[in-house]
Short mmCIF file of C-alpha atoms in Angstrom, two decimals:
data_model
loop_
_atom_site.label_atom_id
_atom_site.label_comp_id
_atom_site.label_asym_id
_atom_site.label_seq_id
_atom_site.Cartn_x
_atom_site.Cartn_y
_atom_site.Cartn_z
CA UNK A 1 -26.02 0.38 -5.84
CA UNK A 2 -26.01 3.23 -8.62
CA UNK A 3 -23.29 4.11 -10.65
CA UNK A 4 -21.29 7.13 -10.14
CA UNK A 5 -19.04 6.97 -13.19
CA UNK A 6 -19.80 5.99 -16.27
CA UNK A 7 -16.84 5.93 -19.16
CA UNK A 8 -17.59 5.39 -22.72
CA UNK A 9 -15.31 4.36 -25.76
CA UNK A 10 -12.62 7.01 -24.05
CA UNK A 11 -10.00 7.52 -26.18
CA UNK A 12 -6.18 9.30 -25.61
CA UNK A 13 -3.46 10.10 -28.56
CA UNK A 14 -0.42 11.75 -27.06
CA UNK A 15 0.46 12.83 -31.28
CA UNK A 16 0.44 9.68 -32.81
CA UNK A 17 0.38 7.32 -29.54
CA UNK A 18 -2.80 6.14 -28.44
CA UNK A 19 -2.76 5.38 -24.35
CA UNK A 20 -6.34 4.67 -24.59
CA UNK A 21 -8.30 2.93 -26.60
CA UNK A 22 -12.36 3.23 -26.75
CA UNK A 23 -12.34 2.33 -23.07
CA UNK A 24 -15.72 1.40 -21.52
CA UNK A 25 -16.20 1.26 -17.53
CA UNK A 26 -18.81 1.96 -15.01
CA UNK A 27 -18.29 2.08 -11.19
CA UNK A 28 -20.41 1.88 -8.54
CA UNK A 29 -21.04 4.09 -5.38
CA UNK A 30 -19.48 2.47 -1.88
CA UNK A 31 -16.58 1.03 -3.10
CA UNK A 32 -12.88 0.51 -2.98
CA UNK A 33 -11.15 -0.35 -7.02
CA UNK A 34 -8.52 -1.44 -7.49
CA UNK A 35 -7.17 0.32 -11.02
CA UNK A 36 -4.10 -1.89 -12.03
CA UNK A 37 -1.61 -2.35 -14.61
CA UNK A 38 2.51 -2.47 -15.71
CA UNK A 39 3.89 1.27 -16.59
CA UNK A 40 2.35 2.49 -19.53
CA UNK A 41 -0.99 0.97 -19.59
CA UNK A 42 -2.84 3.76 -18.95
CA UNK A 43 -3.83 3.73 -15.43
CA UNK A 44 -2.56 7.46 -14.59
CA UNK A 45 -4.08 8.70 -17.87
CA UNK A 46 -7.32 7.55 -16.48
CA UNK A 47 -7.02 8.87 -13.72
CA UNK A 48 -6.24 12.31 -14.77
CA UNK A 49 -9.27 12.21 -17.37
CA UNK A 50 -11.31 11.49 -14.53
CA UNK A 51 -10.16 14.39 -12.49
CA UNK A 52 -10.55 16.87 -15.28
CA UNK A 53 -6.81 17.08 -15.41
CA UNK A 54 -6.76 15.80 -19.08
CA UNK A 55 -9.29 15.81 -21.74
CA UNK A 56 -10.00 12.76 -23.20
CA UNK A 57 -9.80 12.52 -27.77
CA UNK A 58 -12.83 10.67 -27.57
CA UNK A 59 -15.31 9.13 -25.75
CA UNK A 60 -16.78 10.79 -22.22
CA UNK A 61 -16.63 10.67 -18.69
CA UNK A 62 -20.00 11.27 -16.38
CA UNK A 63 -19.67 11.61 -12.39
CA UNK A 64 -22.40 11.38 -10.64
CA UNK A 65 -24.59 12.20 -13.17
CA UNK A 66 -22.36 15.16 -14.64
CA UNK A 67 -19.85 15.70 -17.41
CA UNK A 68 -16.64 15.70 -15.88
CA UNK A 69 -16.28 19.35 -15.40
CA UNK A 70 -16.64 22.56 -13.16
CA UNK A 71 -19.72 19.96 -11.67
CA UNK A 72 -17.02 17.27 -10.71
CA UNK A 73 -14.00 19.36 -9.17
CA UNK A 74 -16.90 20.12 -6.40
CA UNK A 75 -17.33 15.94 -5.95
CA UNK A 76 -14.14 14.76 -6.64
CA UNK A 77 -11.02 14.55 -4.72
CA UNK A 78 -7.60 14.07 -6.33
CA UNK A 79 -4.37 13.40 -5.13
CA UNK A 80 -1.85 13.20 -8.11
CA UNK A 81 1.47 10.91 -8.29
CA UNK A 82 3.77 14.16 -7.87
CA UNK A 83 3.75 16.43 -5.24
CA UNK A 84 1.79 19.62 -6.25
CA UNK A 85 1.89 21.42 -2.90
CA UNK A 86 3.48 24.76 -2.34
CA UNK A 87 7.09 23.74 -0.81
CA UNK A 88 7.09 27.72 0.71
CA UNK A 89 4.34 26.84 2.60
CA UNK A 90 3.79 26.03 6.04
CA UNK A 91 1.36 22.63 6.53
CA UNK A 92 -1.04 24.36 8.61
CA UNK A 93 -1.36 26.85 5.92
CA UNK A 94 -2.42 23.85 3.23
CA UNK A 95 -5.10 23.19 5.50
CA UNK A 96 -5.96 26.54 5.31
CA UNK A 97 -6.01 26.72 1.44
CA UNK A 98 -8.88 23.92 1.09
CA UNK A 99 -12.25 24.55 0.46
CA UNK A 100 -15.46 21.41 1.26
CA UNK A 101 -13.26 20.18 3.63
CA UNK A 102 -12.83 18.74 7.42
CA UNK A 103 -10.55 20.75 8.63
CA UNK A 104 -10.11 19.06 12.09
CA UNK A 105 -10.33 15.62 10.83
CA UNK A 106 -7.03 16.84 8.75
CA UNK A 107 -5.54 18.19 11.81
CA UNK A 108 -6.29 14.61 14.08
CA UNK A 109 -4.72 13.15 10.87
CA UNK A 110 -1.82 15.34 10.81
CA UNK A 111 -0.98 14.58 14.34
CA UNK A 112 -1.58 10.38 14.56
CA UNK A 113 1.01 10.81 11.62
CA UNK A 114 3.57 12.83 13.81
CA UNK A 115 3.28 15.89 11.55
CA UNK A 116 4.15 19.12 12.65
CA UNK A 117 1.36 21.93 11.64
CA UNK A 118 3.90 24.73 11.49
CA UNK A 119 6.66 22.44 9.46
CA UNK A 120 7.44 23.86 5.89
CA UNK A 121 6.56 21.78 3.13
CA UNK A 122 9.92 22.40 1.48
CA UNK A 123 11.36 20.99 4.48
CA UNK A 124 9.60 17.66 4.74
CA UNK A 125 10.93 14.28 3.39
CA UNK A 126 9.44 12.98 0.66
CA UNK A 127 7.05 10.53 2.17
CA UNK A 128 5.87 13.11 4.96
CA UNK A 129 4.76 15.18 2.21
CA UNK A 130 2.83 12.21 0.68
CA UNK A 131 1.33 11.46 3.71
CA UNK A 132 0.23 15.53 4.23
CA UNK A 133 -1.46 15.12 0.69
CA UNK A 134 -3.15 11.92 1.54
CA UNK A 135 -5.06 13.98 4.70
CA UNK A 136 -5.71 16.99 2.54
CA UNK A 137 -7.52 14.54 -0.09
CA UNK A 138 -9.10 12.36 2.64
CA UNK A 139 -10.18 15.10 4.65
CA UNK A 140 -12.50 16.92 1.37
CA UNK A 141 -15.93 15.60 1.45
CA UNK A 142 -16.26 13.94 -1.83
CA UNK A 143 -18.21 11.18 -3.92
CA UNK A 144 -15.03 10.15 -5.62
CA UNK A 145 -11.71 9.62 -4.38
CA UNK A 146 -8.67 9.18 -6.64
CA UNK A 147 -5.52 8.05 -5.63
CA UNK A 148 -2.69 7.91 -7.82
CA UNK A 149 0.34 5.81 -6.15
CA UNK A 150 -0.98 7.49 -2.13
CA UNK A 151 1.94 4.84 -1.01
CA UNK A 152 4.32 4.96 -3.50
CA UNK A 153 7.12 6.97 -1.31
CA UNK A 154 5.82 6.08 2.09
CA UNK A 155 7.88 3.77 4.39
CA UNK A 156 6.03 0.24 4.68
CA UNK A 157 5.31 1.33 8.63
CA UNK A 158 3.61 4.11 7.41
CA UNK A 159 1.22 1.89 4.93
CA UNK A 160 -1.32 0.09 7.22
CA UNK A 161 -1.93 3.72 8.69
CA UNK A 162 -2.64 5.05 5.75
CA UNK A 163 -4.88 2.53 4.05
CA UNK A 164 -7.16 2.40 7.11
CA UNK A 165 -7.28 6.11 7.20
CA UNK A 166 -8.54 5.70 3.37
CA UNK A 167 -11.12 2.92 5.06
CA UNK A 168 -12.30 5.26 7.58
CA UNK A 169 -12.26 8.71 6.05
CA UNK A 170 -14.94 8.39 3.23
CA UNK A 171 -18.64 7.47 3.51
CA UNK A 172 -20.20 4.92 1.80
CA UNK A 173 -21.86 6.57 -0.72
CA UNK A 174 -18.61 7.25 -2.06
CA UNK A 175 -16.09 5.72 -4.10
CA UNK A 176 -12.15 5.25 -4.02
CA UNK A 177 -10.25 4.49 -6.78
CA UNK A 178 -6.54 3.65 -5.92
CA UNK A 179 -3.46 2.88 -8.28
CA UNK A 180 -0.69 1.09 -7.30
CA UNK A 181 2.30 -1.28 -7.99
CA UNK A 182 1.70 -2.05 -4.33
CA UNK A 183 -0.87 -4.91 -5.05
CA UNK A 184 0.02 -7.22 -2.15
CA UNK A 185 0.07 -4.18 0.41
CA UNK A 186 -3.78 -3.09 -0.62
CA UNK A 187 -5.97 -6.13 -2.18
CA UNK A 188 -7.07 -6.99 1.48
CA UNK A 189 -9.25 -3.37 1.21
CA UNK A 190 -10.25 -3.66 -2.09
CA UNK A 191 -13.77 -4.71 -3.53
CA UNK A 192 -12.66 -4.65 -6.83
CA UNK A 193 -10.28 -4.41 -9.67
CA UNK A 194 -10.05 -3.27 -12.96
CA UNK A 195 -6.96 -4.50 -15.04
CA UNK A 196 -6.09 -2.25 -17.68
CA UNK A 197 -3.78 -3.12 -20.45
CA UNK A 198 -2.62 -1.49 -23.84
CA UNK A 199 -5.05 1.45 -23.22
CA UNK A 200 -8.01 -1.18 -22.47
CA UNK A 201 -10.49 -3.21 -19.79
CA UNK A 202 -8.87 -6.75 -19.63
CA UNK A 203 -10.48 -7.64 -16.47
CA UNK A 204 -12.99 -6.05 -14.46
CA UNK A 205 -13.66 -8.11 -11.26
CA UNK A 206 -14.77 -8.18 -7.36
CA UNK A 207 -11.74 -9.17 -5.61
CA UNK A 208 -14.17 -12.10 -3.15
CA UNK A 209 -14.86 -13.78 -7.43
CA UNK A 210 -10.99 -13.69 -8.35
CA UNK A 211 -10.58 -15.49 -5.27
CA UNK A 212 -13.28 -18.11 -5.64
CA UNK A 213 -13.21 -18.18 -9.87
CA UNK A 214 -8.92 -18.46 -10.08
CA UNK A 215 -8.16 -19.55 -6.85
CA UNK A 216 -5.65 -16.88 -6.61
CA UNK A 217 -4.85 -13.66 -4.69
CA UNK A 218 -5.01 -10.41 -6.94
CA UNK A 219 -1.27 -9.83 -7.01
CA UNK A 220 -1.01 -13.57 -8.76
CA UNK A 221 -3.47 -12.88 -11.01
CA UNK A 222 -1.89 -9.62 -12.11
CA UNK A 223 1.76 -11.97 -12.27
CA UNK A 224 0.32 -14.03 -14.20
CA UNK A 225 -1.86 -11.90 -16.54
CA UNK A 226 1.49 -9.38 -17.03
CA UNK A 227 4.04 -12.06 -17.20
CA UNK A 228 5.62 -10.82 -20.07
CA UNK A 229 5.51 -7.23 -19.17
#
């Protein structure tokens, strides 16, 4: 398989505090990663570089062949760990709004979730909204999927739904890249996972060689790697 993102000594100073430090990584098309790490390692950072949400101080992202740019917001999907859709309006109205996108694999999305069309945004729970975000990112035919926390306000009923909707809703020429504190809930659809800590790669692995190299699931390697964190 090719690689569809290449990172290079990135680098982020927020002022004086670095997040990331000359960070290296490639990924490869067709697969699920696992991007994992305690709070303030740099695992949102990263994933906000790699949308074109943030612009790294050093160092450069390619996608696909491309700067990330104008060229990647056309490949890449993004759904951020805050809600960013318009509470005034209606859900079948966000469908609407998006462009290189399935609409009615949104709307047979929307409804195995139990989600009115004509609902408000503004007056959805918090987890119903996360879960109308997830279908408006799954449902955008992309080469790269990130996921920032997709679970981290959804009820656990509501998980197994959504990670095989993430399964079954991208092709696999494409890539997902998922964070989470949720480790336990998601390893069992992961390929792989990348352990970031202080701002760098500690461990870059396919979950099946964790298993047969440590003897251990993911989430007790991560215990044991962040012990102290």
């Amino acid at each position: 398989m090719s690689n569809l993102v290449e990172i290079k000594e990135l680098g982020k100073c927020y002022g004086k505090k670095k997040v990331m430090n000359n960070l290296s990584l490639s990924l490869e098309s067709g697969r699920i990663v696992g991007i994992l790490g305690p709070n303030g390692s740099g695992k949102s950072t990263l994933i906000k570089m790699m949308a074109g949400v943030l612009k790294p101080t050093s160092g450069q992202i390619t996608i696909n062949g491309y700067l990330v740019g104008v060229n990647t917001k056309k490949i890449v999907s993004y759904l951020p760990e805050r809600t960013y859709l318009n509470p005034s309006m209606k859900v079948k109205e966000a469908v609407d709004y998006y462009e290189d996108f399935s609409k009615q694999k949104a709307l047979d999305m929307l409804e195995k979730f139990g989600i009115n069309e004509q609902d408000k945004i503004k007056s959805l729970s918090k987890g119903t909204r996360e879960k109308v975000q997830i279908v408006l990112v799954m449902s955008r035919e992309a080469k790269l999927y990130l996921l920032d926390e997709p679970m981290g306000g959804v009820d656990p009923a509501a998980r197994e739904y959504i990670l095989r909707t993430i399964i079954s809703n991208y092709n696999e020429d494409a890539t997902v890249v998922i964070t989470t504190h949720l480790i336990s809930d998601i390893e069992n659809v992961l390929d792989e996972v990348v352990f970031i800590k202080q701002g760098e790669v500690y461990l870059k692995e396919s979950v099946d060689d964790i298993r047969t190299k440590y003897n251990k699931s993911v989430d007790a390697l991560f215990r044991e790697v962040f012990v102290c964190y």
